[in-house]
XYZ file of C-alpha atoms in Angstrom:
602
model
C -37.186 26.284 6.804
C -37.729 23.834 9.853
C -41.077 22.316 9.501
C -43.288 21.855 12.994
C -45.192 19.529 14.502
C -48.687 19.830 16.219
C -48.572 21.685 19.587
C -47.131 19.972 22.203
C -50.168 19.691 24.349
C -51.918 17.644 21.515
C -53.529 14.011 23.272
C -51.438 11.337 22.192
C -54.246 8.881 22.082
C -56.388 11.487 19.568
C -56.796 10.435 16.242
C -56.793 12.300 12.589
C -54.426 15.293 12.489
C -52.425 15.650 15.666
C -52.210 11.241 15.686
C -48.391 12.030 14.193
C -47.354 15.145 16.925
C -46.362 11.912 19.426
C -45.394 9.401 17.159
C -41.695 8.604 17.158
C -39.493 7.407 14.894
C -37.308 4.109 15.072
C -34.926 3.201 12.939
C -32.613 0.298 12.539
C -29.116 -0.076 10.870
C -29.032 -3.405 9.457
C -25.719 -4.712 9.094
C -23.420 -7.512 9.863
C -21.323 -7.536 13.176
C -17.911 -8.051 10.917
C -19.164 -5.102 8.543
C -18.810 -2.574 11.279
C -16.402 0.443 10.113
C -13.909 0.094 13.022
C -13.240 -3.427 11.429
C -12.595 -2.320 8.009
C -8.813 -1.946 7.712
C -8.572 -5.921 8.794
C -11.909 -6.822 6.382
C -12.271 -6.483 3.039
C -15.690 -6.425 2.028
C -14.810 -9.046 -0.972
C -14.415 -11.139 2.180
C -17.866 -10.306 3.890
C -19.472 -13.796 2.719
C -16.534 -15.932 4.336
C -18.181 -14.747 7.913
C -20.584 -16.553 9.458
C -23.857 -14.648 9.074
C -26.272 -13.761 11.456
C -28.196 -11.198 10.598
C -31.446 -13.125 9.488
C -31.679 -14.876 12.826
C -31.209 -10.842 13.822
C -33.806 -9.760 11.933
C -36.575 -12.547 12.455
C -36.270 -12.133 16.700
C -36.611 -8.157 15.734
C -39.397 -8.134 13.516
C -41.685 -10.565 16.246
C -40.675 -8.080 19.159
C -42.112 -5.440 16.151
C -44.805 -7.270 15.781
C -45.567 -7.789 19.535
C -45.682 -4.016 19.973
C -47.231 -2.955 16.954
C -44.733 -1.119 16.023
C -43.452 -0.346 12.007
C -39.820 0.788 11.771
C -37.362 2.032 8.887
C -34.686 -0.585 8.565
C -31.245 0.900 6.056
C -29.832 -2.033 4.398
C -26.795 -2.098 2.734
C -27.314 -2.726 -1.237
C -24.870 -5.744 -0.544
C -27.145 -7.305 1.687
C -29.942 -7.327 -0.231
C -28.304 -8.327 -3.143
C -27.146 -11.550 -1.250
C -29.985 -12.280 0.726
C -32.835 -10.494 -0.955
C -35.593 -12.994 0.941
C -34.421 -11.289 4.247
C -35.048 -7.880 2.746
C -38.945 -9.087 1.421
C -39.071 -10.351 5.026
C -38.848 -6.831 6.475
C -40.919 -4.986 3.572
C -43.343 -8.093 4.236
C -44.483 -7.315 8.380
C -45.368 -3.864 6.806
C -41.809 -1.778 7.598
C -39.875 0.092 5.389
C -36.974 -0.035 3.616
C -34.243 2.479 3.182
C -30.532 2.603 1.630
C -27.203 2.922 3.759
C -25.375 2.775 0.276
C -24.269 -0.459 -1.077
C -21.037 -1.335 1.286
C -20.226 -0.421 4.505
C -17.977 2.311 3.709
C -16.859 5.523 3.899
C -18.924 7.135 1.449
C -16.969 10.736 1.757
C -13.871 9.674 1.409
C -14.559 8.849 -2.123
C -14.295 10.937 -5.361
C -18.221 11.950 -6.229
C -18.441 9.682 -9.589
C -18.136 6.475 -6.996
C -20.293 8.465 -4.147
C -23.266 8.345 -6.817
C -22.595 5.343 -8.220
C -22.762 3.151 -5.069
C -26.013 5.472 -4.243
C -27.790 4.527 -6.921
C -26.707 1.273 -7.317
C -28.009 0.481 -3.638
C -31.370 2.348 -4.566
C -31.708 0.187 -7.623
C -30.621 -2.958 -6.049
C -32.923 -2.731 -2.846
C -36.458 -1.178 -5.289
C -35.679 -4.421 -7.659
C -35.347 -6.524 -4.234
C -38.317 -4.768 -2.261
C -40.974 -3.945 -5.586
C -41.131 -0.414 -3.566
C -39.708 3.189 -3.884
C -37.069 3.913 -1.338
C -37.171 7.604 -0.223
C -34.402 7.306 2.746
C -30.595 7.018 3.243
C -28.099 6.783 6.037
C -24.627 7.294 5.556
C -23.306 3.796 6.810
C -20.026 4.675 8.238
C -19.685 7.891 10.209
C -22.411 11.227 10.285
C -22.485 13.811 8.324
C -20.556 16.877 9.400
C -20.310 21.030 8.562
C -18.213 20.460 6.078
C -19.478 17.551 4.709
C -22.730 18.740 3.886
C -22.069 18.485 0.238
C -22.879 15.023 0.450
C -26.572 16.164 0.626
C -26.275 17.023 -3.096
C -25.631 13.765 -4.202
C -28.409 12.064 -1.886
C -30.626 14.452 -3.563
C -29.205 13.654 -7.185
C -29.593 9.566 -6.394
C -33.877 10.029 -6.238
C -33.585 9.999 -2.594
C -36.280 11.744 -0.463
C -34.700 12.256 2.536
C -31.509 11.885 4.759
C -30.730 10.800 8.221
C -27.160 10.773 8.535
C -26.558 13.586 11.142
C -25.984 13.566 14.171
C -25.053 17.075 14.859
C -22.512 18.792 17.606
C -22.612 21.604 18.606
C -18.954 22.318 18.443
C -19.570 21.760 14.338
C -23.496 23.363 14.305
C -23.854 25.589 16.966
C -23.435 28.781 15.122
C -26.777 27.066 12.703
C -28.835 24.929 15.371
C -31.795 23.895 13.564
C -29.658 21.209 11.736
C -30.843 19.620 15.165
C -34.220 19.504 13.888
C -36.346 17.692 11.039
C -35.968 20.319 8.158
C -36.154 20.432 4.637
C -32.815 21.686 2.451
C -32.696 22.939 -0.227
C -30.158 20.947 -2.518
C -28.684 22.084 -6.112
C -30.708 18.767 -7.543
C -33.908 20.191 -5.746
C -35.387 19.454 -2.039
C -34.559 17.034 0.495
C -35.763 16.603 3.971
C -33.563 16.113 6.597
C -34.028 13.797 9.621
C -31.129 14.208 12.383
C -30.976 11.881 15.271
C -31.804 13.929 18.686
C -29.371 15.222 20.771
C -30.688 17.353 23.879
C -28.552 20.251 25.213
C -26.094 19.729 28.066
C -23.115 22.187 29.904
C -20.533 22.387 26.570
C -22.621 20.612 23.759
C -25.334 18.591 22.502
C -25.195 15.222 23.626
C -27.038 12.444 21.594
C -29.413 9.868 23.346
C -31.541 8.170 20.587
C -29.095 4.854 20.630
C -26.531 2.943 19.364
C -23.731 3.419 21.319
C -24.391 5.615 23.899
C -28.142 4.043 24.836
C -25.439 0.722 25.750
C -22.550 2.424 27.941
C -24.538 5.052 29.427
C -26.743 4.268 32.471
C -30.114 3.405 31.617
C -31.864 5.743 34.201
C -29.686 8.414 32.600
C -30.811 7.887 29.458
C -34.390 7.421 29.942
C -34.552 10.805 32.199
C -33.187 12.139 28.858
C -35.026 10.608 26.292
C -38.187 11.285 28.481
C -37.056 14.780 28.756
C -36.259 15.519 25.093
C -40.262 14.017 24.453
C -41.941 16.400 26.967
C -39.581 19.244 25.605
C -40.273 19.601 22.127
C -42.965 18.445 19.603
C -40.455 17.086 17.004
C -40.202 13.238 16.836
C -37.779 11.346 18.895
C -35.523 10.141 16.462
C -34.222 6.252 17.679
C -31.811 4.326 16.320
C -29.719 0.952 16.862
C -27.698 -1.590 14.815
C -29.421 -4.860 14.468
C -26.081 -6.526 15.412
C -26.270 -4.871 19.208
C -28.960 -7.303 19.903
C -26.460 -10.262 19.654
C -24.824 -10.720 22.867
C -23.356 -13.964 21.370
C -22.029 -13.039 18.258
C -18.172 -14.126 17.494
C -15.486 -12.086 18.938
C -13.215 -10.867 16.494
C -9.750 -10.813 18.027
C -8.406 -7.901 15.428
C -10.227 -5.336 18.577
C -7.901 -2.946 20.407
C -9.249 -2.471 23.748
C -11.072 0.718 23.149
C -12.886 -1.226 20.077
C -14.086 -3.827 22.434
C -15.410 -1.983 25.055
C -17.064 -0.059 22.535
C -18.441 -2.786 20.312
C -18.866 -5.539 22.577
C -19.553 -3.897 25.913
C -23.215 -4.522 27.335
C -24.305 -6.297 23.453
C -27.721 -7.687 24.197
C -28.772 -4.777 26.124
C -31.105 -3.725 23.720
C -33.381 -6.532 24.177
C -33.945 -5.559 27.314
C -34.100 -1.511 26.875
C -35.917 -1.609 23.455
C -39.365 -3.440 24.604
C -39.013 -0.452 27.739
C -39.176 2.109 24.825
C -41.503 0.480 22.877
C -44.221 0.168 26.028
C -43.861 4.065 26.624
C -43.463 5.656 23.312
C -45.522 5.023 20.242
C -42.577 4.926 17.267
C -43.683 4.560 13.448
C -41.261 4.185 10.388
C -40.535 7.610 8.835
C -42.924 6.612 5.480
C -46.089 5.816 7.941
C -45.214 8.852 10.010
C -45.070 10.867 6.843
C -48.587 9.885 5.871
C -50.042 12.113 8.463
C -50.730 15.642 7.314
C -49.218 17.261 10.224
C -46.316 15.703 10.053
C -43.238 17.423 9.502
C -41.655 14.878 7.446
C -44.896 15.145 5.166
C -43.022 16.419 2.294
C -42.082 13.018 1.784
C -45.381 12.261 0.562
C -44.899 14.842 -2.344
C -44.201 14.226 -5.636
C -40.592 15.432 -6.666
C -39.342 15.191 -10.489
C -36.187 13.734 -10.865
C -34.296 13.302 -13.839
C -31.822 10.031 -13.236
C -31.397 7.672 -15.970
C -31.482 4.164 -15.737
C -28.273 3.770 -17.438
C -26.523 5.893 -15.663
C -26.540 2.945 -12.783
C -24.151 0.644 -12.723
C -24.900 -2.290 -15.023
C -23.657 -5.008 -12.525
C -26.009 -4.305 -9.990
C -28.358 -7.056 -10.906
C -25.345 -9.872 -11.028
C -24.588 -11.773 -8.017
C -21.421 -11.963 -6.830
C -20.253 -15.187 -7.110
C -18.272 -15.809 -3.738
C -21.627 -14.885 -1.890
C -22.276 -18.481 -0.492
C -23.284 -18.921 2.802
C -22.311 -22.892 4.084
C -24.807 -24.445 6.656
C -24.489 -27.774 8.374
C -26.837 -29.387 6.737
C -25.447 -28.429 3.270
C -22.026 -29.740 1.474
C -19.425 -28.160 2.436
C -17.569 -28.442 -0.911
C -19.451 -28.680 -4.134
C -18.698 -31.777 -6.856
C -19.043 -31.698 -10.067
C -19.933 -35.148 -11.595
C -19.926 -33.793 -15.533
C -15.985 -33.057 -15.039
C -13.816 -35.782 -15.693
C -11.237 -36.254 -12.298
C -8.971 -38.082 -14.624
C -8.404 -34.778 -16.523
C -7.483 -33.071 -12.974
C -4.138 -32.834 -10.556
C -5.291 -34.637 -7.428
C -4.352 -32.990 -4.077
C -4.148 -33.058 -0.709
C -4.924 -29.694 1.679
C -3.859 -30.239 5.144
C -5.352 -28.134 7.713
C -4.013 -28.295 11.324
C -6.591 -27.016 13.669
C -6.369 -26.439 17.710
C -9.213 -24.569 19.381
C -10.345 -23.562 16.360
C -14.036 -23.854 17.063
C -14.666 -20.071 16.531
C -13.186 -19.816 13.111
C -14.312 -22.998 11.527
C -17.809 -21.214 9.988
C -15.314 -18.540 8.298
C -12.824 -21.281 7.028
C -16.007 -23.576 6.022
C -16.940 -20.577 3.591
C -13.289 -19.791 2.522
C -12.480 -23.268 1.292
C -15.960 -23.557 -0.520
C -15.081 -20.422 -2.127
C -11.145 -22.396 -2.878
C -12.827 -25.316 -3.918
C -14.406 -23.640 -6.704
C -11.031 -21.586 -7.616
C -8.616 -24.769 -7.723
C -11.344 -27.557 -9.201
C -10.933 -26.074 -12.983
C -7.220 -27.848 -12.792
C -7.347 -29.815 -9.546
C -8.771 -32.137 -7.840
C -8.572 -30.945 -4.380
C -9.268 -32.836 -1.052
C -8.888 -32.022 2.331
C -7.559 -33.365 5.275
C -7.917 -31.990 8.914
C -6.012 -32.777 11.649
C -7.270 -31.748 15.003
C -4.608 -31.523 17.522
C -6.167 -32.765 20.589
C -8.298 -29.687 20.838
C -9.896 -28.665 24.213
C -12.707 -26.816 22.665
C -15.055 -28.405 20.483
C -13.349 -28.311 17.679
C -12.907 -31.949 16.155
C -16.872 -31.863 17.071
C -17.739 -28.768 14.907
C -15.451 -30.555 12.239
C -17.607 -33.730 12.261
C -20.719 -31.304 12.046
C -19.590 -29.045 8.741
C -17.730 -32.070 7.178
C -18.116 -35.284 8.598
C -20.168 -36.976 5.228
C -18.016 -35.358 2.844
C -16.162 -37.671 0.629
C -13.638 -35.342 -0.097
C -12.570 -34.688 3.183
C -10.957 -36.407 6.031
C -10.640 -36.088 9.695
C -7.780 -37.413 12.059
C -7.414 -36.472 15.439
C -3.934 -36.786 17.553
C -4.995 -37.885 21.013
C -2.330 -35.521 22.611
C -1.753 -32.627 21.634
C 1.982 -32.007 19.740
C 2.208 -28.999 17.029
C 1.311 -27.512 14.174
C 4.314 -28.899 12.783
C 3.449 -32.539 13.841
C -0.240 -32.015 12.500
C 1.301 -31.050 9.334
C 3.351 -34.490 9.288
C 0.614 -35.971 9.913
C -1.098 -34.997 7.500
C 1.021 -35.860 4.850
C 1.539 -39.308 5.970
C -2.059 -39.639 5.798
C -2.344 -38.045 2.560
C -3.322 -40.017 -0.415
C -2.104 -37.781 -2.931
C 2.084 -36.713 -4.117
C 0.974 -33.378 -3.635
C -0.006 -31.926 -0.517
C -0.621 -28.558 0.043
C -0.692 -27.025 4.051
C -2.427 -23.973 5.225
C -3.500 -22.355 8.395
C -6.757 -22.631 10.139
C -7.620 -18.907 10.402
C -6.986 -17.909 6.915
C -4.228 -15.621 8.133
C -3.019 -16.420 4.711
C -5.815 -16.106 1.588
C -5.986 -19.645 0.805
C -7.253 -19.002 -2.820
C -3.341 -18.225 -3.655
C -2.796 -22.032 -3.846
C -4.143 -21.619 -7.188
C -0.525 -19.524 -8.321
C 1.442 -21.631 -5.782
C 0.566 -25.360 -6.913
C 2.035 -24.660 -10.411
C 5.341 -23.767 -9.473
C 5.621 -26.872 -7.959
C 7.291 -28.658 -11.124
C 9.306 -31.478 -10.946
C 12.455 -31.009 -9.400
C 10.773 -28.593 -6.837
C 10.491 -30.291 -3.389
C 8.055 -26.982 -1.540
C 6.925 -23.820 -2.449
C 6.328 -21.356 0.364
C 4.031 -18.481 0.681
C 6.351 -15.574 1.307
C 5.054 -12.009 3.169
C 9.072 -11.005 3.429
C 9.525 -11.649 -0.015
C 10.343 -7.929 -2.030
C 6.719 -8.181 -3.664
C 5.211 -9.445 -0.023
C 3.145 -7.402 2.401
C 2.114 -7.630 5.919
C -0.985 -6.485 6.938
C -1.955 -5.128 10.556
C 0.853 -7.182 12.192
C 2.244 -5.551 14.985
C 5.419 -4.053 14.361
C 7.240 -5.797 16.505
C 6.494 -9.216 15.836
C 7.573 -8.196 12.551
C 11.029 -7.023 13.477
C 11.590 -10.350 15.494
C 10.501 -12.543 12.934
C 12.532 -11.000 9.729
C 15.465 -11.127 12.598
C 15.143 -14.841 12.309
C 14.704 -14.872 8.753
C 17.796 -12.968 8.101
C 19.803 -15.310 10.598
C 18.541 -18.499 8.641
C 19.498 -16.910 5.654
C 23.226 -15.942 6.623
C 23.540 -19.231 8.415
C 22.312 -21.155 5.545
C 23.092 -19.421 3.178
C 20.215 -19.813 1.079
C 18.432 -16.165 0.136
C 14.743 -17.507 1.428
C 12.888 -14.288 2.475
C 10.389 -16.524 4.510
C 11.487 -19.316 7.057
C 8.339 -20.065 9.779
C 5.212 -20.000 6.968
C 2.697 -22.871 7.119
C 0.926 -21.798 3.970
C 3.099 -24.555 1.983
C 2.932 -26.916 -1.015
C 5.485 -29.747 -0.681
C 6.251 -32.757 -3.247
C 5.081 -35.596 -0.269
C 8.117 -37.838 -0.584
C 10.806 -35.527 -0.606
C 9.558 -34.676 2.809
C 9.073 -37.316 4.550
C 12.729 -38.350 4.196
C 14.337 -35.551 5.812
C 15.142 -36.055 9.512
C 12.649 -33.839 11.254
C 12.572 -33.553 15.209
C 10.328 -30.186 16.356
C 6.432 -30.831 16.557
C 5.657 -26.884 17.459
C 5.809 -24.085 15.198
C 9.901 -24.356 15.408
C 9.049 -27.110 12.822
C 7.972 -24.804 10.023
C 11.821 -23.216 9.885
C 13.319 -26.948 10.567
C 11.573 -28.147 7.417
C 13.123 -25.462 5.592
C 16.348 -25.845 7.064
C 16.556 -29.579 6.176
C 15.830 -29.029 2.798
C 18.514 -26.488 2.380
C 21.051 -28.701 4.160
C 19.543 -31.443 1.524
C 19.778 -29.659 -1.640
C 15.998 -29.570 -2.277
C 14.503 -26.562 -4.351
C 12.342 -24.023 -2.364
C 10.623 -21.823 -4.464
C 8.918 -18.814 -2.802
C 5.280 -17.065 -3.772
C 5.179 -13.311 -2.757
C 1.931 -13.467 -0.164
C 0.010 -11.158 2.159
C 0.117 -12.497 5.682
C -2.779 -10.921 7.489
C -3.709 -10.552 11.588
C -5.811 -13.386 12.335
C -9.308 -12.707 13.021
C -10.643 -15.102 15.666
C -8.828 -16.390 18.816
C -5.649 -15.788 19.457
C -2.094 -17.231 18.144
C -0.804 -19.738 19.903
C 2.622 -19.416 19.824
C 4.371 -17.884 22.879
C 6.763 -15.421 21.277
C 9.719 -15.481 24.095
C 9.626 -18.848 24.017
C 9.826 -19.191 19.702
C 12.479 -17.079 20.212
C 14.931 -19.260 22.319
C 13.295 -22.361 20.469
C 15.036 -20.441 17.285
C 17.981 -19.908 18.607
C 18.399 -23.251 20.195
C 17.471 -24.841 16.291
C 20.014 -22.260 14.794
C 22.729 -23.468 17.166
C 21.836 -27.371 16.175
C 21.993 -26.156 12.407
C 25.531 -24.498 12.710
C 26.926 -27.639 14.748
C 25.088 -29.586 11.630
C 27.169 -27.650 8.889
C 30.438 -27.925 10.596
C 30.004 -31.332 10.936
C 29.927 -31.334 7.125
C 25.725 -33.211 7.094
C 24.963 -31.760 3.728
C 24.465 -34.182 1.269
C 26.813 -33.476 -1.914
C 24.608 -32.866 -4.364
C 24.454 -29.671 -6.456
C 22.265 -26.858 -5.216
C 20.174 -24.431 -6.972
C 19.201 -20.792 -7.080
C 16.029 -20.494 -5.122
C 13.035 -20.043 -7.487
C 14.913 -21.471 -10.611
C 13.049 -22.881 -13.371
C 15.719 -26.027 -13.837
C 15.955 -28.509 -12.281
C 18.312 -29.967 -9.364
């Protein structure tokens, strides 16, 4: 049955039982920009703490433009967040708002077999009541609404302990034959009752069109909107039902490059408009949280209030709920970047050099910063890593962001080229520079997982000159590459390896390990990315063993590549041509060469 609200004609500025007829209700998504589902198939969430977070400064601008209004609010949190930053969750439940579950990742909830859908549901209930000391009554679905034929998912909000649910936003194309899903109503679930609290839509020609935020409070027109919005009030006596992500009020956030261009003019298009629209909405409209707003007697969400048995036990949640995860380490300026450990014994550990070319890398450095901490930690059980950064006469402010996040590090070192010449001449130089036989090389934006150099750096025995992370190897993968950047470069690959021939699935990587010496040697001429294949090449023409790692190569996430693809392409050609002229000229060295990969030695 839908419940009511006090006649529409009630005074708003009445107290006792018609105070909740025109009170509102805001509520606030509380996620991360790079945690937005659009963004999922180029994130993993086990990368989520890499990413520079933002959310708390977020949060602490939102809860004083709260405070400057009066206003309480229901903020969903994702399980995950409070679990990593369970201060900024006490922070909210502290200025007096509540707190309610959008599950414990950002995911898609029904796209998962039921035994995980009520797992991560009552792990995130558990996780944010241990964080918060308080019940929480509410969920939102974090990725997507509800729709008809998803309303199953109802029965497992109600079987989690959860009160209510506000994850539709209804159409009428999928509801119009049953329209009072568009209103606050209580359903009845097979685990018992559970209120239901859809965002508003108001009718329009062909549909119901939603107006209480997000998106379409950014891209529509603001007089629009607020003819709507003011409409929908006067209209019925049901709350308004607002929402917003917290991230929409971050007009500077980083720009993640993996966007097509419908993704960034839908994500990124007028960001920072709320903070001008939301203290408009807040002067008209009184708006509560949906636990304050249930208080009132009147209220139709005042089954809230009421006591309902449920019969969950505590073992039944998942028993790692209270363990942190251990890569959740946020890096700040002021902190060290890489963590020492004095009790372990460096004699007992392989010392090694990473080299890390960098050019206008400003943007990504915070991710990196967080990556290699994460590395650090990985590689220190058997190594004893250091790191060496070579800015390539970048005209951002790179080499300064590098002095910020490691410039009193005693493990690392900065060198700057004072023109700019190549990835392939930064990663010369840093191996010249290099204190240590073994020198690893990686790229700046991670397009490569740089935790891998843990399975690389043992194959790199004796009579191995470089191992190679290898996407094109048979037990490889590419993710979200474009297709045909893909079919260009294994073109080359397969040209080197006829040419050559030397079966090395991967020519143009930078995600390397080399033995120092036997590379400086070799007669190396390109600075630019052509260098990566010519380093190859000369160790094939020198009878050095390669050995290849199978690797993911991933889309990088910040900037943009800076290789100029018609122009690699000729480069290649041009290299291949020098190469052939080199073989028939007999420049091999005669010494005996081995199977890629193979154990012996050469």
């Amino acid at each position: 049955m839908v419940l009511q609200t006090a006649q529409p004609d009630a005074d708003p500025n009445q107290t006792g039982s018609f105070a909740a007829a025109r009170q509102h209700l805001l509520t606030v998504n509380v996620e991360e920009y790079f945690q937005v589902g659009v963004f999922r198939k180029f994130i993993s969430s086990d990368h989520w703490y890499r990413f520079e977070s933002r959310l708390r400064n977020n949060i602490d601008q939102l809860l004083r433009l709260l405070e400057q209004h009066r206003t309480k609010a229901t903020f969903f949190v994702l399980g995950w967040t409070a679990e990593h930053d369970p201060d900024l969750v006490r922070s909210i439940v502290a200025a007096g708002h509540e707190v309610a579950s959008r599950g414990f990742l950002h995911q898609s909830l029904t796209s998962l077999p039921r035994e995980l859908i009520r797992q991560d549901l009552r792990r995130s209930k558990a996780v944010l009541e241990d964080v918060t000391g308080q019940p929480v009554n509410g969920f939102r679905m974090s990725d997507g609404w509800l729709s008809h034929s998803t309303l199953w998912m109802l029965d497992e909000v109600a079987a989690a302990g959860y009160r209510y649910d506000s994850s539709l936003m209804p159409r009428r194309g999928d509801f119009g034959s049953d329209p009072k899903w568009r209103s606050i109503h209580e359903v009845q679930t097979v685990h018992g009752p559970l209120l239901e609290v859809p965002l508003t839509t108001v009718p329009v020609p062909g549909g119901w069109l939603p107006i209480s935020g997000g998106n379409y409070q950014r891209q529509l027109p603001d007089f629009l909107m607020r003819r709507l919005v003011e409409h929908a009030v006067e209209s019925d006596d049901a709350p308004f039902v607002m929402y917003f992500q917290v991230w929409e009020l971050d007009d500077q956030q980083p720009r993640l490059s993996v966007a097509d261009l419908v993704t960034r003019l839908r994500h990124y298009r007028n960001l920072g408009k709320y903070r001008r629209i939301l203290p408009q909405y807040l002067d008209k409209y009184a708006f509560t949280s949906v636990r304050d707003h249930a208080l009132a007697e009147d209220s139709p969400l005042h089954s809230v209030t009421r006591e309902i048995p449920r019969n969950i036990p505590r073992s039944s949640i998942d028993s790692s709920i209270r363990r942190r995860m251990d890569s959740g380490v946020q890096v700040h300026a002021a902190e060290t970047p890489f963590p020492h450990d004095s009790d372990t014994t460096a004699g007992d550990r392989i010392p090694v050099t990473v080299v890390v070319p960098c050019f206008n890398e400003e943007k990504s450095l915070v991710y990196l910063a967080n990556t290699l901490t994460s590395v650090t930690r990985k590689l220190s059980d058997r190594y004893l890593p250091r790191f060496l950064f070579v800015d390539d006469c970048s005209t951002d402010d790179t080499f300064a962001a590098l002095q910020t996040h490691y410039g009193t590090d005693s493990a690392v070192t900065i060198v700057r080229h004072d023109v700019n010449q190549g990835v392939s001449a930064a990663i010369l130089t840093g191996l010249r520079n290099a204190e240590t036989d073994i020198v690893c090389s990686m790229d700046c934006d991670c397009t490569y997982d740089p935790h891998e150099l843990s399975n690389m750096l043992p194959l790199l025995t004796d009579d191995v000159s470089m191992v190679t992370a290898s996407p094109y190897h048979r037990d490889g993968h590419v993710c979200n590459v474009p297709g045909w950047r893909l079919f260009l470069s294994r073109g080359l690959s397969f040209i080197y390896q006829r040419l050559l021939k030397q079966e090395l699935a991967t020519w143009t990587s930078c995600f390397r390990v080399y033995r120092k010496n036997d590379i400086l040697d070799l007669p190396l001429h390109e600075n630019g990315f052509l260098g990566t294949a010519e380093l190859a090449a000369q160790l094939v023409l020198h009878r050095r063993i390669i050995r290849e790692h199978p690797a993911t190569l991933s889309v990088r996430l910040f900037g943009f590549s800076k290789m100029k693809t018609v122009r690699a392409i000729l480069s290649h050609l041009r290299l291949l041509a020098r190469i052939a002229a080199s073989r028939m000229k007999g420049a091999e060295t005669p010494q005996k060469q081995e199977a890629v990969g193979s154990p012996t030695g050469r």
